[in-house]
């Protein structure tokens, strides 16, 4: 105690305490910070890589700052989800102007796609790439999957066909088959509305409903086709055609039969 009181009276006491406090704070900060700052540099590095790839392969159509040109729309605010969908299904980079850009072979790694997505997301906020629990139908009950079927028939089948086999649309366009589409890409298509497809917001269609639809599609496409007839699974046009032939045809046969029977009865 005697030592402490005499120390406190000493002229270097205050500066010494100040330095000690700074050292303690500094050590504490160094202990907490390295992780955060390395995550930050990792992120800036990812964005820089994304920008480099974008400048090289996308800017000819979308502009050097992604602000758009006469060859392609602005990507500011479309979000990483749109990039992941467009690149992840091989639609982008587009080779040339076409009426409708089809899904193609993907020539980029997921890492490259993520970096371009991070770059686009750094320009302005937009829908992010979904986490697994947002789209995965894992753990859904039969009832929820059945509801997914009802949701799909109400919101999607007009274009994509009753079981998502795809269908023709006006002006020579088409809604593609969903048989081979990744679960995450389905979520992204619903949220970003590519081309003629409407965008379904979180408010209109919560993640739970999207999961149910994905669950329904998974189940529908796992099922083998019983019997030889799939009706082509080519969407509403051919499905309508078959209903016409079988339905109206059946009615015609019944009508003829009744007419014949009636004539005999007379
Ligand atoms: C040859 C021109 C061309 C090139 C190259 C190109 N795009 Fe596109 N991109 C387009 C056109 C045209 C559209 C709009 C039509 C469409 O949606 O299919 C589009 C649409 C998009 C969209 C959808 C925007 C939205 O509204 O959601 C994204 C995302 C996108 N491109 C990303 C990319 C990325 C990333 C690259 C590079 C890897 C790229 N594009 C290269 C022409 C191009
Ligand atoms: C008005 C017609 C229309 C409706 C309604 C519609 N879509 Fe689409 N959808 C399209 C068109 C057109 C495309 C192709 C867009 C493109 O190629 O860029 C598409 C593309 C898709 C794709 C991408 C498939 C691939 O090629 O990998 C998915 C997934 C999808 N739609 C899911 C849905 C779901 C789920 C719903 C209902 C919630 C829905 N769509 C409602 C027209 C529609």
Tab-separated table of C-alpha atoms and ligand atoms in Angstrom:
chain	number	residue	atom	x	y	z
A	1	UNK	CA	0.000	0.000	0.000
A	2	UNK	CA	2.762	2.316	0.887
A	3	UNK	CA	4.315	1.581	-2.507
A	4	UNK	CA	1.050	2.370	-4.339
A	5	UNK	CA	0.441	5.677	-2.592
A	6	UNK	CA	3.981	6.793	-3.241
A	7	UNK	CA	3.654	5.640	-6.851
A	8	UNK	CA	0.449	7.598	-7.339
A	9	UNK	CA	2.205	10.719	-6.145
A	10	UNK	CA	5.054	10.118	-8.581
A	11	UNK	CA	5.170	12.427	-11.580
A	12	UNK	CA	5.156	9.644	-14.187
A	13	UNK	CA	2.102	7.888	-12.682
A	14	UNK	CA	-0.499	9.412	-14.995
A	15	UNK	CA	1.379	8.911	-18.310
A	16	UNK	CA	2.339	5.378	-17.255
A	17	UNK	CA	-1.299	4.472	-16.534
A	18	UNK	CA	-2.378	5.981	-19.814
A	19	UNK	CA	0.153	3.921	-21.741
A	20	UNK	CA	-0.841	0.795	-19.846
A	21	UNK	CA	-4.500	1.409	-20.709
A	22	UNK	CA	-3.637	1.885	-24.372
A	23	UNK	CA	-1.640	-1.346	-24.430
A	24	UNK	CA	-4.530	-3.261	-22.867
A	25	UNK	CA	-7.040	-1.829	-25.346
A	26	UNK	CA	-4.671	-2.480	-28.223
A	27	UNK	CA	-4.140	-6.095	-27.230
A	28	UNK	CA	-7.882	-6.620	-26.794
A	29	UNK	CA	-8.553	-5.087	-30.197
A	30	UNK	CA	-5.858	-7.175	-31.883
A	31	UNK	CA	-7.362	-10.291	-30.320
A	32	UNK	CA	-10.842	-9.586	-31.665
A	33	UNK	CA	-10.062	-7.887	-34.919
A	34	UNK	CA	-7.917	-10.117	-37.129
A	35	UNK	CA	-10.853	-12.369	-37.973
A	36	UNK	CA	-13.111	-9.541	-38.919
A	37	UNK	CA	-10.577	-7.707	-41.010
A	38	UNK	CA	-9.523	-10.862	-42.859
A	39	UNK	CA	-13.197	-11.573	-43.654
A	40	UNK	CA	-13.439	-8.024	-44.906
A	41	UNK	CA	-10.380	-8.273	-47.128
A	42	UNK	CA	-11.676	-11.600	-48.412
A	43	UNK	CA	-14.873	-9.867	-49.386
A	44	UNK	CA	-13.203	-6.948	-51.135
A	45	UNK	CA	-10.978	-9.444	-52.908
A	46	UNK	CA	-14.049	-11.385	-54.088
A	47	UNK	CA	-15.678	-8.186	-55.336
A	48	UNK	CA	-12.485	-7.216	-57.183
A	49	UNK	CA	-12.265	-10.634	-58.824
A	50	UNK	CA	-15.913	-10.367	-59.784
A	51	UNK	CA	-15.401	-6.927	-61.277
A	52	UNK	CA	-12.422	-8.156	-63.307
A	53	UNK	CA	-14.420	-11.067	-64.749
A	54	UNK	CA	-17.390	-8.794	-65.357
A	55	UNK	CA	-15.297	-6.189	-67.212
A	56	UNK	CA	-13.872	-8.941	-69.377
A	57	UNK	CA	-17.002	-10.963	-70.255
A	58	UNK	CA	-20.110	-8.935	-69.465
A	59	UNK	CA	-19.298	-5.237	-69.876
A	60	UNK	CA	-19.514	-5.288	-73.685
A	61	UNK	CA	-23.295	-5.607	-73.298
A	62	UNK	CA	-23.978	-4.413	-69.742
A	63	UNK	CA	-21.494	-1.500	-69.605
A	64	UNK	CA	-18.293	-1.020	-67.596
A	65	UNK	CA	-20.177	-0.006	-64.457
A	66	UNK	CA	-23.078	-2.428	-65.195
A	67	UNK	CA	-25.187	0.607	-66.058
A	68	UNK	CA	-26.432	-1.001	-69.292
A	69	UNK	CA	-25.914	-0.375	-73.013
A	70	UNK	CA	-28.052	-0.772	-76.102
A	71	UNK	CA	-26.956	-4.449	-76.042
A	72	UNK	CA	-28.052	-5.313	-72.514
A	73	UNK	CA	-30.005	-3.928	-69.540
A	74	UNK	CA	-28.585	-2.214	-66.459
A	75	UNK	CA	-27.754	-4.704	-63.716
A	76	UNK	CA	-27.721	-2.154	-60.916
A	77	UNK	CA	-30.063	-3.455	-58.219
A	78	UNK	CA	-30.801	-6.867	-59.804
A	79	UNK	CA	-28.917	-8.562	-56.953
A	80	UNK	CA	-26.673	-11.601	-56.677
A	81	UNK	CA	-29.706	-13.904	-57.054
A	82	UNK	CA	-30.272	-12.739	-60.627
A	83	UNK	CA	-26.580	-13.189	-61.492
A	84	UNK	CA	-26.545	-16.662	-59.924
A	85	UNK	CA	-29.636	-17.639	-61.909
A	86	UNK	CA	-28.484	-16.168	-65.237
A	87	UNK	CA	-24.913	-17.475	-65.047
A	88	UNK	CA	-25.783	-20.663	-63.154
A	89	UNK	CA	-28.191	-21.799	-65.891
A	90	UNK	CA	-25.756	-20.810	-68.649
A	91	UNK	CA	-27.991	-18.036	-69.994
A	92	UNK	CA	-25.249	-15.458	-69.377
A	93	UNK	CA	-22.895	-14.423	-70.817
A	94	UNK	CA	-25.200	-14.238	-73.817
A	95	UNK	CA	-23.484	-15.116	-77.065
A	96	UNK	CA	-25.591	-12.848	-79.221
A	97	UNK	CA	-28.976	-11.167	-79.334
A	98	UNK	CA	-31.653	-13.842	-79.524
A	99	UNK	CA	-35.406	-13.715	-79.051
A	100	UNK	CA	-34.999	-15.904	-75.984
A	101	UNK	CA	-31.773	-16.925	-74.336
A	102	UNK	CA	-31.934	-20.627	-73.502
A	103	UNK	CA	-30.319	-22.435	-70.592
A	104	UNK	CA	-26.941	-23.764	-71.762
A	105	UNK	CA	-23.823	-25.469	-70.553
A	106	UNK	CA	-22.210	-23.491	-67.725
A	107	UNK	CA	-18.571	-22.580	-68.340
A	108	UNK	CA	-17.875	-20.880	-65.006
A	109	UNK	CA	-17.158	-22.233	-61.567
A	110	UNK	CA	-19.559	-21.469	-58.733
A	111	UNK	CA	-16.740	-19.428	-57.207
A	112	UNK	CA	-16.529	-17.206	-60.288
A	113	UNK	CA	-20.314	-16.830	-60.393
A	114	UNK	CA	-20.345	-15.888	-56.702
A	115	UNK	CA	-17.670	-13.248	-57.260
A	116	UNK	CA	-19.616	-11.581	-60.089
A	117	UNK	CA	-22.719	-11.760	-57.888
A	118	UNK	CA	-20.813	-10.077	-55.043
A	119	UNK	CA	-19.663	-7.330	-57.412
A	120	UNK	CA	-23.215	-6.661	-58.691
A	121	UNK	CA	-24.567	-6.738	-55.129
A	122	UNK	CA	-21.889	-4.216	-54.083
A	123	UNK	CA	-23.276	-1.679	-56.591
A	124	UNK	CA	-26.799	-1.631	-55.141
A	125	UNK	CA	-28.875	-3.895	-52.932
A	126	UNK	CA	-31.025	-6.580	-54.577
A	127	UNK	CA	-32.210	-10.116	-53.871
A	128	UNK	CA	-29.328	-12.166	-52.412
A	129	UNK	CA	-28.547	-15.765	-53.255
A	130	UNK	CA	-30.865	-17.824	-51.022
A	131	UNK	CA	-29.687	-19.915	-48.091
A	132	UNK	CA	-30.527	-23.600	-48.167
A	133	UNK	CA	-33.351	-23.280	-45.635
A	134	UNK	CA	-35.075	-20.754	-47.914
A	135	UNK	CA	-35.517	-23.132	-50.847
A	136	UNK	CA	-34.855	-26.692	-49.714
A	137	UNK	CA	-38.037	-28.781	-49.520
A	138	UNK	CA	-36.360	-31.047	-46.957
A	139	UNK	CA	-38.678	-31.927	-44.109
A	140	UNK	CA	-41.907	-30.847	-45.793
A	141	UNK	CA	-44.978	-32.913	-44.984
A	142	UNK	CA	-47.123	-34.600	-47.641
A	143	UNK	CA	-49.768	-32.001	-46.947
A	144	UNK	CA	-47.370	-29.126	-47.611
A	145	UNK	CA	-46.198	-30.740	-50.844
A	146	UNK	CA	-49.816	-31.141	-51.933
A	147	UNK	CA	-50.291	-27.431	-51.225
A	148	UNK	CA	-47.215	-26.809	-53.407
A	149	UNK	CA	-49.045	-28.591	-56.222
A	150	UNK	CA	-52.056	-26.336	-55.780
A	151	UNK	CA	-49.798	-23.244	-55.711
A	152	UNK	CA	-47.997	-24.395	-58.839
A	153	UNK	CA	-51.265	-25.004	-60.711
A	154	UNK	CA	-52.577	-21.589	-59.673
A	155	UNK	CA	-49.423	-19.531	-60.375
A	156	UNK	CA	-47.127	-21.346	-62.761
A	157	UNK	CA	-48.833	-24.050	-64.807
A	158	UNK	CA	-50.477	-21.627	-67.248
A	159	UNK	CA	-47.003	-21.144	-68.718
A	160	UNK	CA	-44.968	-24.138	-67.540
A	161	UNK	CA	-47.575	-26.913	-67.898
A	162	UNK	CA	-49.374	-28.861	-65.169
A	163	UNK	CA	-46.255	-30.729	-64.009
A	164	UNK	CA	-43.655	-28.203	-65.163
A	165	UNK	CA	-42.850	-29.876	-68.475
A	166	UNK	CA	-42.695	-26.494	-70.191
A	167	UNK	CA	-45.029	-24.821	-72.645
A	168	UNK	CA	-45.309	-22.553	-75.647
A	169	UNK	CA	-46.027	-18.871	-75.183
A	170	UNK	CA	-47.182	-16.144	-77.589
A	171	UNK	CA	-44.612	-14.562	-79.987
A	172	UNK	CA	-42.670	-17.768	-80.446
A	173	UNK	CA	-41.369	-17.734	-76.876
A	174	UNK	CA	-41.648	-20.600	-74.454
A	175	UNK	CA	-41.639	-21.338	-70.753
A	176	UNK	CA	-38.887	-23.916	-70.292
A	177	UNK	CA	-39.214	-27.325	-68.717
A	178	UNK	CA	-38.433	-27.302	-64.982
A	179	UNK	CA	-37.511	-30.985	-64.820
A	180	UNK	CA	-33.751	-30.436	-64.535
A	181	UNK	CA	-33.681	-27.051	-62.831
A	182	UNK	CA	-31.723	-26.767	-59.556
A	183	UNK	CA	-33.757	-26.040	-56.452
A	184	UNK	CA	-31.876	-22.782	-55.784
A	185	UNK	CA	-32.374	-21.660	-59.396
A	186	UNK	CA	-36.144	-22.203	-59.057
A	187	UNK	CA	-36.196	-19.905	-56.020
A	188	UNK	CA	-34.127	-17.335	-57.924
A	189	UNK	CA	-36.365	-17.463	-61.013
A	190	UNK	CA	-39.430	-16.886	-58.821
A	191	UNK	CA	-37.796	-13.883	-57.101
A	192	UNK	CA	-36.149	-12.278	-60.155
A	193	UNK	CA	-38.676	-13.021	-62.946
A	194	UNK	CA	-36.468	-13.643	-65.984
A	195	UNK	CA	-37.782	-12.257	-69.279
A	196	UNK	CA	-41.532	-12.891	-69.727
A	197	UNK	CA	-41.898	-14.508	-66.328
A	198	UNK	CA	-43.514	-12.382	-63.612
A	199	UNK	CA	-41.581	-11.640	-60.404
A	200	UNK	CA	-43.151	-13.068	-57.255
A	201	UNK	CA	-42.185	-11.000	-54.207
A	202	UNK	CA	-41.762	-12.322	-50.686
A	203	UNK	CA	-45.106	-10.704	-49.844
A	204	UNK	CA	-47.044	-12.426	-52.623
A	205	UNK	CA	-45.242	-15.746	-52.257
A	206	UNK	CA	-43.329	-16.337	-49.007
A	207	UNK	CA	-40.296	-18.648	-48.960
A	208	UNK	CA	-42.416	-21.391	-47.387
A	209	UNK	CA	-44.681	-21.401	-50.476
A	210	UNK	CA	-41.674	-21.517	-52.819
A	211	UNK	CA	-40.334	-24.495	-50.832
A	212	UNK	CA	-43.698	-26.231	-51.184
A	213	UNK	CA	-43.686	-25.660	-54.950
A	214	UNK	CA	-40.131	-27.025	-55.186
A	215	UNK	CA	-41.189	-30.019	-53.110
A	216	UNK	CA	-44.085	-30.624	-55.474
A	217	UNK	CA	-41.871	-30.361	-58.582
A	218	UNK	CA	-39.284	-32.716	-57.068
A	219	UNK	CA	-41.946	-35.262	-56.301
A	220	UNK	CA	-43.691	-34.904	-59.667
A	221	UNK	CA	-40.412	-35.440	-61.503
A	222	UNK	CA	-39.303	-38.374	-59.383
A	223	UNK	CA	-42.454	-40.233	-60.270
A	224	UNK	CA	-42.110	-42.623	-63.202
A	225	UNK	CA	-44.661	-42.175	-65.952
A	226	UNK	CA	-47.192	-44.956	-65.554
A	227	UNK	CA	-48.322	-46.211	-68.915
A	228	UNK	CA	-46.949	-45.072	-72.219
A	229	UNK	CA	-48.754	-41.777	-72.541
A	230	UNK	CA	-47.091	-38.695	-71.057
A	231	UNK	CA	-49.143	-36.352	-73.265
A	232	UNK	CA	-45.764	-35.101	-74.375
A	233	UNK	CA	-45.517	-33.120	-71.128
A	234	UNK	CA	-45.206	-30.219	-73.507
A	235	UNK	CA	-47.470	-27.890	-71.594
A	236	UNK	CA	-50.951	-26.496	-71.820
A	237	UNK	CA	-51.222	-26.574	-75.594
A	238	UNK	CA	-50.662	-30.288	-75.973
A	239	UNK	CA	-52.451	-31.069	-72.734
A	240	UNK	CA	-55.462	-29.114	-74.030
A	241	UNK	CA	-55.200	-30.993	-77.301
A	242	UNK	CA	-55.407	-34.358	-75.548
A	243	UNK	CA	-58.287	-33.250	-73.382
A	244	UNK	CA	-60.021	-32.159	-76.580
A	245	UNK	CA	-59.460	-35.481	-78.369
A	246	UNK	CA	-60.265	-37.724	-75.425
A	247	UNK	CA	-62.999	-35.536	-73.899
A	248	UNK	CA	-64.872	-34.312	-76.934
A	249	UNK	CA	-64.154	-37.548	-78.802
A	250	UNK	CA	-65.591	-39.546	-75.904
A	251	UNK	CA	-68.667	-37.340	-75.780
A	252	UNK	CA	-69.187	-37.801	-79.518
A	253	UNK	CA	-69.072	-41.590	-79.143
A	254	UNK	CA	-71.533	-41.515	-76.268
A	255	UNK	CA	-73.851	-39.201	-78.210
A	256	UNK	CA	-73.785	-41.473	-81.261
A	257	UNK	CA	-74.477	-44.482	-79.065
A	258	UNK	CA	-77.464	-42.749	-77.410
A	259	UNK	CA	-78.785	-41.629	-80.779
A	260	UNK	CA	-78.508	-45.181	-82.163
A	261	UNK	CA	-80.153	-46.677	-79.099
A	262	UNK	CA	-82.871	-44.051	-79.290
A	263	UNK	CA	-83.500	-44.870	-82.928
A	264	UNK	CA	-83.747	-48.597	-82.155
A	265	UNK	CA	-86.072	-47.950	-79.245
A	266	UNK	CA	-88.456	-46.128	-81.488
B	1	LIG	C1	-24.149	-10.354	-75.913
B	1	LIG	C2	-24.613	-9.473	-74.864
B	1	LIG	C3	-24.555	-9.918	-73.406
B	1	LIG	C4	-23.463	-10.387	-72.689
B	1	LIG	C5	-22.059	-10.627	-73.166
B	1	LIG	C6	-23.946	-10.592	-71.333
B	1	LIG	N1	-25.275	-10.261	-71.236
B	1	LIG	FE1	-26.415	-10.362	-69.566
B	1	LIG	N2	-28.080	-9.801	-70.648
B	1	LIG	C7	-28.078	-9.477	-71.988
B	1	LIG	C8	-29.434	-9.170	-72.410
B	1	LIG	C9	-29.863	-8.748	-73.806
B	1	LIG	C10	-30.262	-9.342	-71.264
B	1	LIG	C11	-31.771	-9.132	-71.159
B	1	LIG	C12	-32.551	-10.231	-71.778
B	1	LIG	C13	-32.689	-11.417	-70.916
B	1	LIG	O1	-33.067	-11.272	-69.716
B	1	LIG	O2	-32.490	-12.538	-71.384
B	1	LIG	C14	-29.374	-9.736	-70.171
B	1	LIG	C15	-29.800	-9.986	-68.887
B	1	LIG	C16	-28.950	-10.244	-67.811
B	1	LIG	C17	-29.374	-10.394	-66.445
B	1	LIG	C18	-30.803	-10.300	-65.935
B	1	LIG	C19	-31.074	-8.912	-65.477
B	1	LIG	C20	-32.352	-8.817	-64.683
B	1	LIG	O3	-33.119	-7.909	-64.990
B	1	LIG	O4	-32.572	-9.613	-63.764
B	1	LIG	C21	-28.248	-10.631	-65.706
B	1	LIG	C22	-28.151	-10.822	-64.200
B	1	LIG	C23	-27.129	-10.645	-66.608
B	1	LIG	N3	-27.587	-10.418	-67.892
B	1	LIG	C24	-25.820	-10.875	-66.229
B	1	LIG	C25	-24.763	-11.023	-67.115
B	1	LIG	C26	-23.428	-11.390	-66.708
B	1	LIG	C27	-23.001	-11.622	-65.270
B	1	LIG	C28	-22.671	-11.470	-67.851
B	1	LIG	C29	-21.219	-11.877	-67.963
B	1	LIG	C30	-20.845	-13.134	-67.366
B	1	LIG	C31	-23.551	-11.121	-68.959
B	1	LIG	N4	-24.803	-10.862	-68.475
B	1	LIG	C32	-23.141	-11.047	-70.282
B	1	LIG	C33	-26.967	-9.421	-72.816
B	1	LIG	C34	-25.688	-9.853	-72.485
B	2	LIG	C1	-46.322	-15.719	-67.738
B	2	LIG	C2	-45.679	-16.999	-67.870
B	2	LIG	C3	-44.926	-17.559	-66.678
B	2	LIG	C4	-45.387	-17.793	-65.399
B	2	LIG	C5	-46.776	-17.500	-64.839
B	2	LIG	C6	-44.287	-18.415	-64.686
B	2	LIG	N1	-43.190	-18.532	-65.505
B	2	LIG	FE1	-41.408	-19.379	-65.025
B	2	LIG	N2	-40.654	-18.843	-66.831
B	2	LIG	C7	-41.368	-18.246	-67.854
B	2	LIG	C8	-40.472	-17.978	-68.965
B	2	LIG	C9	-40.834	-17.323	-70.280
B	2	LIG	C10	-39.202	-18.432	-68.572
B	2	LIG	C11	-37.892	-18.378	-69.384
B	2	LIG	C12	-37.126	-17.127	-69.033
B	2	LIG	C13	-35.753	-17.081	-69.644
B	2	LIG	O1	-35.412	-17.959	-70.433
B	2	LIG	O2	-35.007	-16.155	-69.320
B	2	LIG	C14	-39.353	-18.994	-67.239
B	2	LIG	C15	-38.323	-19.576	-66.535
B	2	LIG	C16	-38.483	-20.255	-65.331
B	2	LIG	C17	-37.446	-21.011	-64.669
B	2	LIG	C18	-36.039	-21.296	-65.190
B	2	LIG	C19	-35.984	-22.706	-65.731
B	2	LIG	C20	-34.672	-23.100	-66.355
B	2	LIG	O3	-34.514	-22.902	-67.561
B	2	LIG	O4	-33.790	-23.611	-65.665
B	2	LIG	C21	-37.996	-21.467	-63.502
B	2	LIG	C22	-37.306	-22.320	-62.470
B	2	LIG	C23	-39.365	-21.003	-63.451
B	2	LIG	N3	-39.630	-20.268	-64.572
B	2	LIG	C24	-40.245	-21.272	-62.413
B	2	LIG	C25	-41.536	-20.739	-62.314
B	2	LIG	C26	-42.397	-20.918	-61.164
B	2	LIG	C27	-42.061	-21.756	-59.936
B	2	LIG	C28	-43.542	-20.209	-61.420
B	2	LIG	C29	-44.748	-20.014	-60.504
B	2	LIG	C30	-44.489	-19.509	-59.190
B	2	LIG	C31	-43.403	-19.609	-62.750
B	2	LIG	N4	-42.170	-19.950	-63.239
B	2	LIG	C32	-44.367	-18.821	-63.364
B	2	LIG	C33	-42.711	-17.939	-67.826
B	2	LIG	C34	-43.536	-18.012	-66.723
